[in-house]
Short mmCIF file of C-alpha atoms and ligand atoms in Angstrom, two decimals:
data_model
loop_
_atom_site.label_atom_id
_atom_site.label_comp_id
_atom_site.label_asym_id
_atom_site.label_seq_id
_atom_site.Cartn_x
_atom_site.Cartn_y
_atom_site.Cartn_z
CA MET W 418 0.00 0.00 0.00
CA SER W 419 1.65 3.29 -1.05
CA GLU W 420 -1.10 5.35 0.57
CA LYS W 421 -0.21 7.98 3.09
CA ALA W 422 -1.77 9.62 6.13
CA THR W 423 -1.99 13.39 6.09
CA ILE W 424 -1.85 15.35 9.33
CA GLU W 425 -2.48 19.07 9.33
CA ILE W 426 -0.82 21.07 12.13
CA LYS W 427 -1.34 24.81 12.39
CA GLY W 428 -2.36 24.98 8.75
CA LYS W 429 0.59 22.97 7.43
CA LYS W 430 0.06 19.47 6.02
CA TYR W 431 2.43 16.60 6.69
CA GLU W 432 2.31 13.15 5.05
CA PHE W 433 3.34 9.89 6.66
CA PRO W 434 3.48 6.41 5.10
CA LEU W 435 0.78 3.84 5.90
CA LEU W 436 2.14 0.38 6.74
CA VAL W 437 -0.03 -2.71 6.24
CA GLY W 438 0.56 -5.94 8.20
CA SER W 439 0.05 -9.49 6.95
CA GLU W 440 -3.44 -9.49 8.55
CA ASN W 441 -4.27 -6.17 6.82
CA GLU W 442 -3.88 -4.09 9.98
CA VAL W 443 -2.85 -0.53 9.10
CA ALA W 444 -0.34 1.64 10.98
CA ILE W 445 0.78 5.23 10.43
CA ASP W 446 4.57 5.25 10.33
CA ILE W 447 5.39 8.35 12.42
CA LYS W 448 9.14 7.68 12.71
CA THR W 449 9.85 11.18 11.25
CA LEU W 450 6.95 13.05 12.91
CA ARG W 451 9.03 15.06 15.42
CA SER W 452 11.77 16.01 12.95
CA ASP W 453 9.30 16.82 10.14
CA THR W 454 7.08 19.02 12.37
CA GLY W 455 9.79 20.70 14.45
CA GLY W 456 9.01 18.89 17.68
CA VAL W 457 5.38 17.69 17.61
CA ILE W 458 4.88 14.26 19.21
CA THR W 459 1.87 12.00 19.88
CA LEU W 460 0.54 11.26 23.36
CA ASP W 461 -1.13 7.91 24.18
CA PRO W 462 -1.04 6.87 27.89
CA GLY W 463 -1.03 3.06 28.13
CA TYR W 464 -0.26 2.86 24.40
CA LYS W 465 -3.91 2.03 23.64
CA ASN W 466 -3.49 3.23 20.05
CA THR W 467 0.28 2.96 19.63
CA GLY W 468 2.27 0.11 18.15
CA SER W 469 5.75 -0.36 19.65
CA CYS W 470 7.13 -2.71 17.00
CA GLU W 471 6.45 -4.92 14.04
CA SER W 472 6.32 -8.57 15.10
CA SER W 473 5.72 -11.93 13.45
CA ILE W 474 5.19 -13.99 16.60
CA THR W 475 1.55 -13.69 17.73
CA PHE W 476 -1.58 -12.26 16.12
CA LEU W 477 -4.66 -11.18 18.06
CA ASP W 478 -7.97 -9.96 16.67
CA GLY W 479 -9.71 -8.48 19.71
CA GLU W 480 -13.01 -7.91 17.94
CA LYS W 481 -13.25 -11.45 16.58
CA GLY W 482 -11.59 -13.17 19.57
CA ILE W 483 -8.79 -14.65 17.45
CA LEU W 484 -5.39 -15.72 18.87
CA ARG W 485 -2.68 -17.35 16.70
CA TYR W 486 0.95 -18.22 17.43
CA ARG W 487 3.02 -17.91 14.23
CA GLY W 488 -0.23 -18.37 12.24
CA TYR W 489 -1.49 -21.47 14.09
CA SER W 490 -4.80 -21.06 15.98
CA ILE W 491 -4.74 -21.33 19.77
CA GLU W 492 -7.61 -23.82 19.56
CA GLU W 493 -5.62 -26.23 17.39
CA LEU W 494 -2.38 -25.81 19.35
CA ALA W 495 -4.13 -26.39 22.70
CA GLU W 496 -5.78 -29.52 21.28
CA LYS W 497 -3.02 -31.04 19.13
CA ALA W 498 0.40 -29.79 20.30
CA ASP W 499 2.34 -30.05 23.54
CA PHE W 500 3.98 -27.20 25.41
CA LEU W 501 7.54 -27.77 24.22
CA GLU W 502 6.37 -27.91 20.59
CA VAL W 503 4.59 -24.59 21.09
CA ALA W 504 7.63 -23.10 22.87
CA TYR W 505 9.81 -24.11 19.90
CA LEU W 506 7.24 -22.67 17.45
CA LEU W 507 7.08 -19.32 19.27
CA ILE W 508 10.84 -18.96 19.66
CA PHE W 509 12.09 -20.28 16.30
CA GLY W 510 9.06 -19.59 14.12
CA GLU W 511 8.19 -23.08 12.87
CA LEU W 512 6.68 -26.23 14.37
CA PRO W 513 9.63 -28.55 15.06
CA THR W 514 10.26 -31.85 13.27
CA GLN W 515 10.47 -34.84 15.60
CA GLU W 516 14.26 -34.63 15.40
CA GLN W 517 14.30 -30.90 16.25
CA LEU W 518 11.88 -31.43 19.13
CA ASP W 519 13.88 -34.35 20.52
CA LYS W 520 17.07 -32.26 20.40
CA PHE W 521 15.32 -29.24 21.98
CA GLU W 522 14.01 -31.41 24.83
CA ALA W 523 17.38 -33.13 25.32
CA ASP W 524 19.24 -29.81 25.37
CA ILE W 525 16.75 -28.39 27.88
CA LYS W 526 17.27 -31.41 30.13
CA GLU W 527 21.04 -31.06 29.70
CA ASN W 528 20.72 -27.53 31.08
CA SER W 529 18.19 -28.08 33.84
CA LEU W 530 20.58 -28.29 36.79
CA VAL W 531 20.49 -25.24 39.05
CA ASP W 532 23.66 -24.16 40.86
CA ASP W 533 23.39 -25.08 44.53
CA ASP W 534 24.29 -21.51 45.49
CA ILE W 535 20.86 -20.50 44.21
CA ARG W 536 19.50 -22.60 47.04
CA LYS W 537 21.32 -20.29 49.48
CA ILE W 538 19.56 -17.33 47.88
CA ILE W 539 16.10 -18.88 48.15
CA ASP W 540 16.84 -19.95 51.74
CA ALA W 541 17.41 -16.28 52.61
CA PHE W 542 13.76 -15.48 51.81
CA PRO W 543 11.13 -15.74 54.57
CA LYS W 544 8.38 -18.34 53.90
CA SER W 545 5.97 -15.37 53.81
CA ALA W 546 7.65 -13.96 50.67
CA HIS W 547 5.32 -13.89 47.65
CA PRO W 548 6.64 -16.43 45.14
CA MET W 549 6.52 -13.91 42.28
CA GLY W 550 9.07 -11.72 44.10
CA VAL W 551 11.20 -14.79 44.79
CA LEU W 552 10.97 -16.00 41.18
CA SER W 553 11.93 -12.60 39.78
CA SER W 554 14.92 -12.40 42.15
CA LEU W 555 16.12 -15.94 41.40
CA THR W 556 15.79 -15.37 37.64
CA ALA W 557 17.87 -12.20 37.86
CA ALA W 558 20.33 -14.02 40.15
CA LEU W 559 20.99 -16.58 37.38
CA THR W 560 22.98 -13.79 35.71
CA ALA W 561 25.56 -14.15 38.49
CA PHE W 562 26.23 -17.69 37.26
CA TYR W 563 26.16 -16.80 33.55
CA PRO W 564 27.53 -13.25 33.61
CA ARG W 565 28.25 -12.81 29.92
CA SER W 566 25.20 -11.35 28.18
CA VAL W 567 24.27 -13.60 25.27
CA ASP W 568 25.92 -12.75 21.95
CA VAL W 569 22.76 -12.43 19.83
CA THR W 570 24.79 -12.44 16.63
CA SER W 571 25.61 -16.08 17.34
CA GLU W 572 22.68 -18.50 16.76
CA GLU W 573 24.58 -21.04 18.84
CA ALA W 574 25.03 -18.69 21.82
CA MET W 575 21.38 -17.61 21.55
CA TYR W 576 20.20 -21.23 21.46
CA LYS W 577 22.39 -22.11 24.48
CA SER W 578 20.91 -19.23 26.49
CA ILE W 579 17.38 -20.29 25.55
CA VAL W 580 17.71 -23.96 26.53
CA ARG W 581 19.49 -22.86 29.71
CA ILE W 582 16.58 -20.76 30.95
CA MET W 583 13.97 -23.23 29.59
CA GLY W 584 15.74 -25.90 31.67
CA LYS W 585 16.28 -23.98 34.88
CA PHE W 586 13.07 -21.93 35.10
CA PRO W 587 10.78 -24.89 35.94
CA VAL W 588 13.13 -25.81 38.78
CA LEU W 589 12.96 -22.25 40.16
CA VAL W 590 9.16 -22.32 39.82
CA ALA W 591 8.93 -25.56 41.78
CA TRP W 592 11.39 -24.28 44.39
CA CYS W 593 9.22 -21.19 44.97
CA MET W 594 6.33 -23.45 45.92
CA ARG W 595 8.41 -25.87 48.01
CA LYS W 596 10.00 -22.98 49.90
CA LYS W 597 6.58 -21.66 50.98
CA GLN W 598 5.51 -25.14 52.04
CA GLY W 599 8.70 -25.88 53.95
CA LEU W 600 9.40 -28.88 51.72
CA PRO W 601 12.85 -29.94 50.52
CA LEU W 602 13.84 -28.63 47.09
CA ASP W 603 13.69 -31.17 44.28
CA TYR W 604 16.09 -31.05 41.33
CA GLY W 605 13.78 -32.88 38.94
CA ASP W 606 14.18 -36.04 36.92
CA ASP W 607 15.62 -36.17 33.41
CA ASN W 608 13.65 -39.31 32.66
CA LEU W 609 10.42 -37.31 32.71
CA GLY W 610 8.84 -35.05 30.11
CA TYR W 611 8.83 -31.28 30.69
CA VAL W 612 5.39 -31.02 32.31
CA GLU W 613 5.65 -34.32 34.20
CA ASN W 614 8.92 -33.06 35.66
CA VAL W 615 7.33 -29.78 36.79
CA LEU W 616 4.55 -31.69 38.57
CA LYS W 617 7.00 -34.07 40.24
CA MET W 618 9.25 -31.22 41.44
CA MET W 619 6.21 -29.43 42.81
CA PHE W 620 4.32 -32.31 44.41
CA LYS W 621 6.62 -35.25 45.20
CA ASN W 622 6.96 -35.59 48.95
CA PRO W 623 10.27 -37.01 50.21
CA ASN W 624 8.61 -39.76 52.18
CA ARG W 625 6.54 -41.41 49.45
CA ASP W 626 6.56 -42.24 45.74
CA TYR W 627 4.96 -39.76 43.37
CA GLU W 628 2.41 -41.16 40.95
CA GLN W 629 1.89 -39.13 37.79
CA ASN W 630 -1.74 -38.27 37.03
CA PRO W 631 -2.44 -37.96 33.27
CA VAL W 632 -5.32 -35.56 33.99
CA LEU W 633 -2.97 -33.14 35.72
CA ILE W 634 -0.31 -33.54 33.03
CA ASP W 635 -2.77 -32.78 30.24
CA ALA W 636 -4.37 -29.88 32.15
CA LEU W 637 -1.05 -28.21 32.94
CA ASP W 638 0.30 -28.76 29.41
CA LYS W 639 -2.82 -27.08 27.99
CA LEU W 640 -2.68 -24.19 30.50
CA LEU W 641 0.98 -23.52 29.69
CA ILE W 642 0.19 -23.45 25.96
CA LEU W 643 -2.71 -21.04 26.52
CA HIS W 644 -0.45 -18.66 28.47
CA ALA W 645 2.60 -18.95 26.19
CA ASP W 646 2.43 -15.59 24.41
CA HIS W 647 0.10 -12.68 23.83
CA GLU W 648 1.88 -10.14 21.56
CA GLN W 649 2.76 -6.81 23.19
CA ASN W 650 1.09 -7.26 26.60
CA CYS W 651 2.46 -5.37 29.60
CA SER W 652 5.06 -7.97 30.63
CA ALA W 653 6.21 -8.79 27.07
CA SER W 654 6.65 -5.07 26.39
CA THR W 655 8.64 -4.84 29.63
CA VAL W 656 10.90 -7.69 28.52
CA ARG W 657 11.40 -5.97 25.17
CA ILE W 658 12.15 -2.53 26.53
CA THR W 659 14.52 -3.92 29.18
CA GLY W 660 16.32 -5.96 26.52
CA SER W 661 16.43 -2.95 24.18
CA SER W 662 19.13 -1.43 26.42
CA HIS W 663 21.08 -4.65 25.70
CA ALA W 664 20.54 -5.88 29.26
CA GLY W 665 20.83 -9.68 29.32
CA LEU W 666 18.06 -12.20 28.65
CA PHE W 667 17.73 -13.40 32.27
CA VAL W 668 17.37 -9.92 33.80
CA SER W 669 14.97 -8.93 31.01
CA LEU W 670 12.86 -11.96 31.94
CA ALA W 671 13.07 -10.97 35.62
CA SER W 672 11.62 -7.56 34.71
CA GLY W 673 8.80 -9.29 32.81
CA ILE W 674 8.02 -11.45 35.86
CA SER W 675 7.73 -8.29 37.96
CA ALA W 676 5.36 -6.66 35.46
CA LEU W 677 3.25 -9.84 35.26
CA TRP W 678 2.81 -9.81 39.06
CA GLY W 679 0.46 -6.82 38.98
CA PRO W 680 -3.25 -7.63 39.64
CA LEU W 681 -4.27 -5.83 36.45
CA HIS W 682 -2.10 -8.29 34.49
CA GLY W 683 -1.05 -11.82 35.41
CA GLY W 684 -1.71 -11.25 39.11
CA ALA W 685 -5.40 -11.25 38.19
CA ASN W 686 -5.61 -15.05 38.37
CA GLN W 687 -4.81 -14.90 42.09
CA ALA W 688 -7.12 -11.90 42.54
CA VAL W 689 -9.98 -13.77 40.80
CA LEU W 690 -9.81 -16.66 43.27
CA GLU W 691 -9.63 -14.25 46.22
CA MET W 692 -12.65 -12.41 44.80
CA LEU W 693 -14.64 -15.63 44.27
CA GLU W 694 -13.72 -16.78 47.80
CA ALA W 695 -14.95 -13.43 49.18
CA ILE W 696 -18.24 -13.81 47.27
CA LYS W 697 -18.60 -17.36 48.63
CA GLU W 698 -17.96 -16.08 52.19
CA ASP W 699 -20.61 -13.46 51.49
CA GLY W 700 -23.16 -16.19 50.86
CA GLY W 701 -22.65 -16.11 47.08
CA ASP W 702 -23.95 -12.55 46.81
CA THR W 703 -22.69 -11.85 43.28
CA LYS W 704 -25.00 -8.84 42.90
CA LYS W 705 -23.08 -6.98 45.63
CA TYR W 706 -19.79 -7.47 43.79
CA MET W 707 -21.30 -6.54 40.44
CA ALA W 708 -22.50 -3.29 42.04
CA LYS W 709 -19.04 -2.64 43.52
CA ALA W 710 -17.43 -3.26 40.11
CA LYS W 711 -19.72 -0.64 38.53
CA ASP W 712 -19.37 1.91 41.31
CA LYS W 713 -16.91 4.57 40.15
CA ASN W 714 -16.19 5.47 43.76
CA ASP W 715 -15.21 1.91 44.53
CA PRO W 716 -11.72 0.83 43.33
CA PHE W 717 -12.96 -2.78 43.14
CA ARG W 718 -12.97 -4.32 39.65
CA LEU W 719 -14.45 -7.63 38.58
CA MET W 720 -11.14 -9.48 38.37
CA GLY W 721 -10.76 -11.76 35.38
CA PHE W 722 -13.03 -9.53 33.32
CA GLY W 723 -12.13 -7.04 30.60
CA HIS W 724 -9.17 -6.84 28.31
CA ARG W 725 -7.18 -4.16 26.51
CA VAL W 726 -7.47 -5.98 23.18
CA TYR W 727 -10.30 -8.51 23.41
CA LYS W 728 -13.67 -6.80 23.01
CA ASN W 729 -15.18 -10.24 22.58
CA PHE W 730 -14.63 -13.50 24.44
CA ASP W 731 -10.94 -14.21 25.16
CA PRO W 732 -10.55 -17.48 23.18
CA ARG W 733 -8.34 -18.80 25.96
CA ALA W 734 -11.12 -18.26 28.51
CA ARG W 735 -13.47 -20.40 26.41
CA ILE W 736 -10.94 -23.24 26.31
CA ILE W 737 -10.08 -22.96 30.02
CA LYS W 738 -13.75 -22.83 31.05
CA LYS W 739 -14.35 -26.12 29.19
CA ALA W 740 -11.19 -27.62 30.65
CA ALA W 741 -12.26 -26.62 34.17
CA ASP W 742 -15.39 -28.75 33.89
CA GLU W 743 -13.36 -31.67 32.51
CA VAL W 744 -10.50 -31.49 35.00
CA LEU W 745 -12.71 -31.10 38.07
CA GLY W 746 -14.88 -33.93 36.79
CA ASP W 747 -11.87 -36.20 36.12
CA LEU W 748 -10.41 -35.37 39.54
CA GLY W 749 -13.77 -35.86 41.20
CA VAL W 750 -13.50 -32.35 42.68
CA GLU W 751 -16.71 -30.52 43.57
CA ASP W 752 -15.81 -26.82 43.86
CA PRO W 753 -18.65 -24.36 44.57
CA ILE W 754 -16.29 -21.63 43.40
CA LEU W 755 -16.74 -22.84 39.79
CA ASP W 756 -20.50 -22.45 40.07
CA ILE W 757 -20.06 -18.95 41.53
CA ALA W 758 -17.73 -18.08 38.63
CA LYS W 759 -20.24 -19.31 36.07
CA GLY W 760 -23.03 -17.39 37.81
CA LEU W 761 -20.96 -14.22 37.85
CA GLU W 762 -20.08 -14.64 34.18
CA LYS W 763 -23.74 -15.13 33.24
CA GLU W 764 -24.79 -12.04 35.19
CA ALA W 765 -21.99 -9.84 33.80
CA LEU W 766 -22.67 -10.85 30.21
CA GLN W 767 -26.26 -9.66 30.65
CA ASP W 768 -25.38 -6.44 32.48
CA GLN W 769 -25.54 -3.22 30.45
CA TYR W 770 -22.42 -1.76 32.10
CA PHE W 771 -20.36 -4.77 31.01
CA VAL W 772 -22.06 -5.08 27.64
CA ASP W 773 -21.50 -1.39 26.83
CA ARG W 774 -17.81 -1.68 27.72
CA LYS W 775 -17.39 -5.04 25.99
CA LEU W 776 -16.10 -6.66 29.19
CA TYR W 777 -15.80 -10.43 28.83
CA PRO W 778 -14.04 -13.09 30.90
CA ASN W 779 -10.32 -13.19 30.14
CA VAL W 780 -7.65 -15.87 30.50
CA ASP W 781 -7.41 -15.29 34.24
CA PHE W 782 -11.07 -15.81 35.08
CA TYR W 783 -11.18 -19.63 35.12
CA SER W 784 -7.51 -20.65 35.21
CA GLY W 785 -7.23 -20.40 39.00
CA ILE W 786 -10.09 -22.85 39.45
CA ILE W 787 -8.06 -25.52 37.64
CA TYR W 788 -4.82 -24.65 39.45
CA ARG W 789 -6.67 -24.99 42.77
CA ALA W 790 -8.17 -28.33 41.80
CA MET W 791 -4.62 -29.45 40.97
CA GLY W 792 -3.53 -28.57 44.52
CA ILE W 793 -1.53 -25.48 43.56
CA PRO W 794 -1.63 -22.75 46.27
CA VAL W 795 -3.31 -19.48 45.20
CA GLU W 796 -0.08 -17.46 45.63
CA MET W 797 1.53 -19.72 43.03
CA PHE W 798 -1.09 -19.01 40.32
CA THR W 799 0.80 -16.13 38.74
CA VAL W 800 4.04 -18.11 38.93
CA MET W 801 2.29 -20.76 36.78
CA PHE W 802 1.32 -17.97 34.38
CA ALA W 803 5.01 -16.98 34.19
CA LEU W 804 6.02 -20.60 33.49
CA GLY W 805 3.66 -20.65 30.52
CA ARG W 806 4.67 -17.18 29.32
CA LEU W 807 8.41 -17.92 29.40
CA PRO W 808 8.74 -19.00 25.73
CA GLY W 809 6.70 -16.01 24.61
CA TRP W 810 8.93 -13.60 26.49
CA ILE W 811 12.01 -15.34 25.05
CA ALA W 812 10.57 -15.12 21.52
CA GLN W 813 9.76 -11.42 21.91
CA TRP W 814 13.21 -10.64 23.35
CA ARG W 815 15.00 -12.63 20.63
CA GLU W 816 12.98 -10.98 17.84
CA MET W 817 13.71 -7.50 19.23
CA ARG W 818 17.47 -8.18 19.53
CA MET W 819 17.79 -10.04 16.19
CA ARG W 820 16.11 -7.07 14.48
CA LYS W 821 18.56 -4.70 16.20
CA GLU W 822 15.69 -2.53 17.42
CA PRO W 823 16.67 0.83 18.98
CA ILE W 824 16.62 1.37 22.76
CA GLY W 825 13.06 2.03 23.94
CA ARG W 826 12.83 5.60 25.16
CA PRO W 827 9.34 7.20 24.91
CA ARG W 828 8.82 10.97 24.79
CA GLN W 829 6.52 12.91 27.13
CA LEU W 830 4.39 16.05 27.16
CA TYR W 831 5.82 18.22 29.95
CA THR W 832 3.12 19.98 32.01
CA GLY W 833 5.20 20.99 35.03
CA ALA W 834 6.57 24.36 36.22
CA THR W 835 8.21 26.58 33.62
CA TYR W 836 11.57 28.22 34.47
CA ARG W 837 11.80 29.86 37.87
CA GLU W 838 14.80 31.20 39.79
CA PHE W 839 16.13 29.35 42.80
CA LYS W 840 14.99 30.75 46.17
CA THR W 841 17.24 30.51 49.18
CA ILE W 842 15.57 28.77 52.10
CA ASP W 843 15.08 32.02 54.04
CA LYS W 844 12.90 33.29 51.16
CA ARG W 845 10.58 30.24 50.76
C1 SDX R 1086 -4.02 -10.26 31.32
O1 SDX R 1086 -2.65 -7.46 27.55
C2 SDX R 1086 -2.72 -8.73 27.59
O2 SDX R 1086 -2.69 -9.43 26.57
C3 SDX R 1086 -2.77 -9.33 28.98
C4 SDX R 1086 -3.04 -10.82 29.09
C5 SDX R 1086 -1.88 -11.63 28.54
O3 SDX R 1086 -2.13 -12.79 28.14
O4 SDX R 1086 -0.72 -11.15 28.65
O5 SDX R 1086 -4.21 -11.14 28.34
C6 SDX R 1086 -3.24 -11.25 30.53
O6 SDX R 1086 -3.45 -9.39 31.92
C7 SDX R 1086 -5.52 -10.33 31.28
C8 SDX R 1086 -6.19 -9.18 32.08
C9 SDX R 1086 -6.19 -9.57 33.56
N1 SDX R 1086 -6.67 -8.43 34.38
C10 SDX R 1086 -7.85 -8.43 34.99
O7 SDX R 1086 -8.68 -9.33 34.87
C11 SDX R 1086 -8.07 -7.21 35.90
C12 SDX R 1086 -9.48 -6.66 35.67
N2 SDX R 1086 -9.54 -6.04 34.33
C13 SDX R 1086 -9.13 -4.71 34.18
O8 SDX R 1086 -8.62 -3.98 35.22
C14 SDX R 1086 -9.10 -4.13 32.79
O9 SDX R 1086 -10.13 -4.66 32.08
C15 SDX R 1086 -7.78 -4.32 32.06
C16 SDX R 1086 -6.65 -3.79 32.85
C17 SDX R 1086 -7.57 -5.75 31.73
C18 SDX R 1086 -7.87 -3.55 30.73
O10 SDX R 1086 -8.03 -2.22 31.07
P1 SDX R 1086 -8.04 -1.07 29.95
O11 SDX R 1086 -7.93 -1.65 28.59
O12 SDX R 1086 -7.02 -0.04 30.34
O13 SDX R 1086 -9.49 -0.51 30.06
P2 SDX R 1086 -9.94 0.60 31.08
O14 SDX R 1086 -9.32 0.37 32.43
O15 SDX R 1086 -9.75 1.92 30.45
O16 SDX R 1086 -11.51 0.25 31.21
C19 SDX R 1086 -12.44 0.73 30.24
C20 SDX R 1086 -13.75 0.86 31.02
C21 SDX R 1086 -13.63 1.72 32.29
O17 SDX R 1086 -14.91 2.25 32.59
P3 SDX R 1086 -15.27 3.79 32.06
O18 SDX R 1086 -14.18 4.67 32.67
O19 SDX R 1086 -15.24 3.73 30.57
O20 SDX R 1086 -16.62 4.04 32.65
O21 SDX R 1086 -14.16 -0.45 31.49
C22 SDX R 1086 -14.15 -0.46 32.92
C23 SDX R 1086 -13.31 0.70 33.36
O22 SDX R 1086 -13.69 1.15 34.65
N3 SDX R 1086 -13.59 -1.74 33.30
C24 SDX R 1086 -14.03 -2.50 34.32
C25 SDX R 1086 -13.25 -3.65 34.29
N4 SDX R 1086 -12.36 -3.57 33.29
C26 SDX R 1086 -12.58 -2.39 32.68
N5 SDX R 1086 -15.03 -2.27 35.24
C27 SDX R 1086 -15.20 -3.28 36.16
N6 SDX R 1086 -14.46 -4.43 36.18
C28 SDX R 1086 -13.51 -4.65 35.28
N7 SDX R 1086 -12.79 -5.78 35.29
#
């Protein structure tokens, strides 16, 4: 498309190229706006209308509720692929052959040992520490053991860094849970698949054998796939902007973990369960919480509802809602919280406030119900989100560095005091 956008400022017209993506999305290329106009910039708090990059990793259509990783639909990937296949697809751009997948898995296993000094770091945390803060710290601490920032010009060095963090991260995730529970740390078992190993490290007690449950394996594999990437969400953008200063991969990931922790982002899955528990304690009075969510004077929001991009059902929420019924049924778990969630969803979808604002359940609304049925503590829910999102963050970071993108440094519109002379303290 050679068309252009024309902006008129104080009677002068300026033209800027229109860029068209592979899904026919259109962007105004304003790379020369400030220089062309002598200093005019755009302002867009929260970047609701502003693209930060071109990317070929994940495509979302918020109006149609479409999510695709490298062109493959989330529905098909959740049904037909496993998490490591999807991780490979997101990071390297193609679904792996059996040989590539076997090598990827073997190299991840080869790099899954965590230096015992990391144990000393985790031991320094009180049991009361939130596991997201611990996970972010441990991930950044890995840099101490691999100090040289990865040479992104070398495919080999990049690959080594990727399998290193893909191998060690699940161990750190499991250790965060074991630390809170006062259980000994488990180093995992190379004879197990990726997800089986995560479950064993999390749940095997030292005094008895651990029996793998295929329902849990399948549920966790699907949940990790559904959380694996989501284009330029808050935490992925944080990973990109941190990495754009050429900070290393591990510390960039640590910054993404911190961003994900927030209750408006990944922390919502914990906040949803706490909200549903509160409603249950309140005798299931969903109307009271709906009223609070609509009350502008009340900071309360219906957690797990709404989305910056999806103005239709989050396709992941549909899949997770179905999986919740299946998993709880297979595990023989009766959880009144699921019924409260379904009741709340039904009410919200019929409520004018929610309909007008196109607020639908998002990925976080049902996921915690499955995690809880699996025996995962509520404070670990966002850590599980991070485990799923790891390959997405890696893919975003790698794409940004391989494309040699410039350091992220937004402009601002200054609205503070204009020049004033200094006043000595006796004159203030
Ligand atoms: C994730 O970006 C991603 O892709 C994220 C994610 C990923 O995979 O990485 O999908 C994961 O973070 C999912 C979102 C999890 N967060 C929550 O569930 C928290 C609750 N939801 C929100 O706080 C909110 O919906 C956001 C943060 C998700 C999106 O907020 P926006 O896009 O900035 O929208 P907004 O805050 O400007 O809200 C628009 C209107 C406002 O009302 P008005 O001022 O127009 O009257 O909708 C209202 C808001 O008050 N609103 C809500 C609401 N969400 C928005 N009102 C009540 N409850 C809610 N949940």
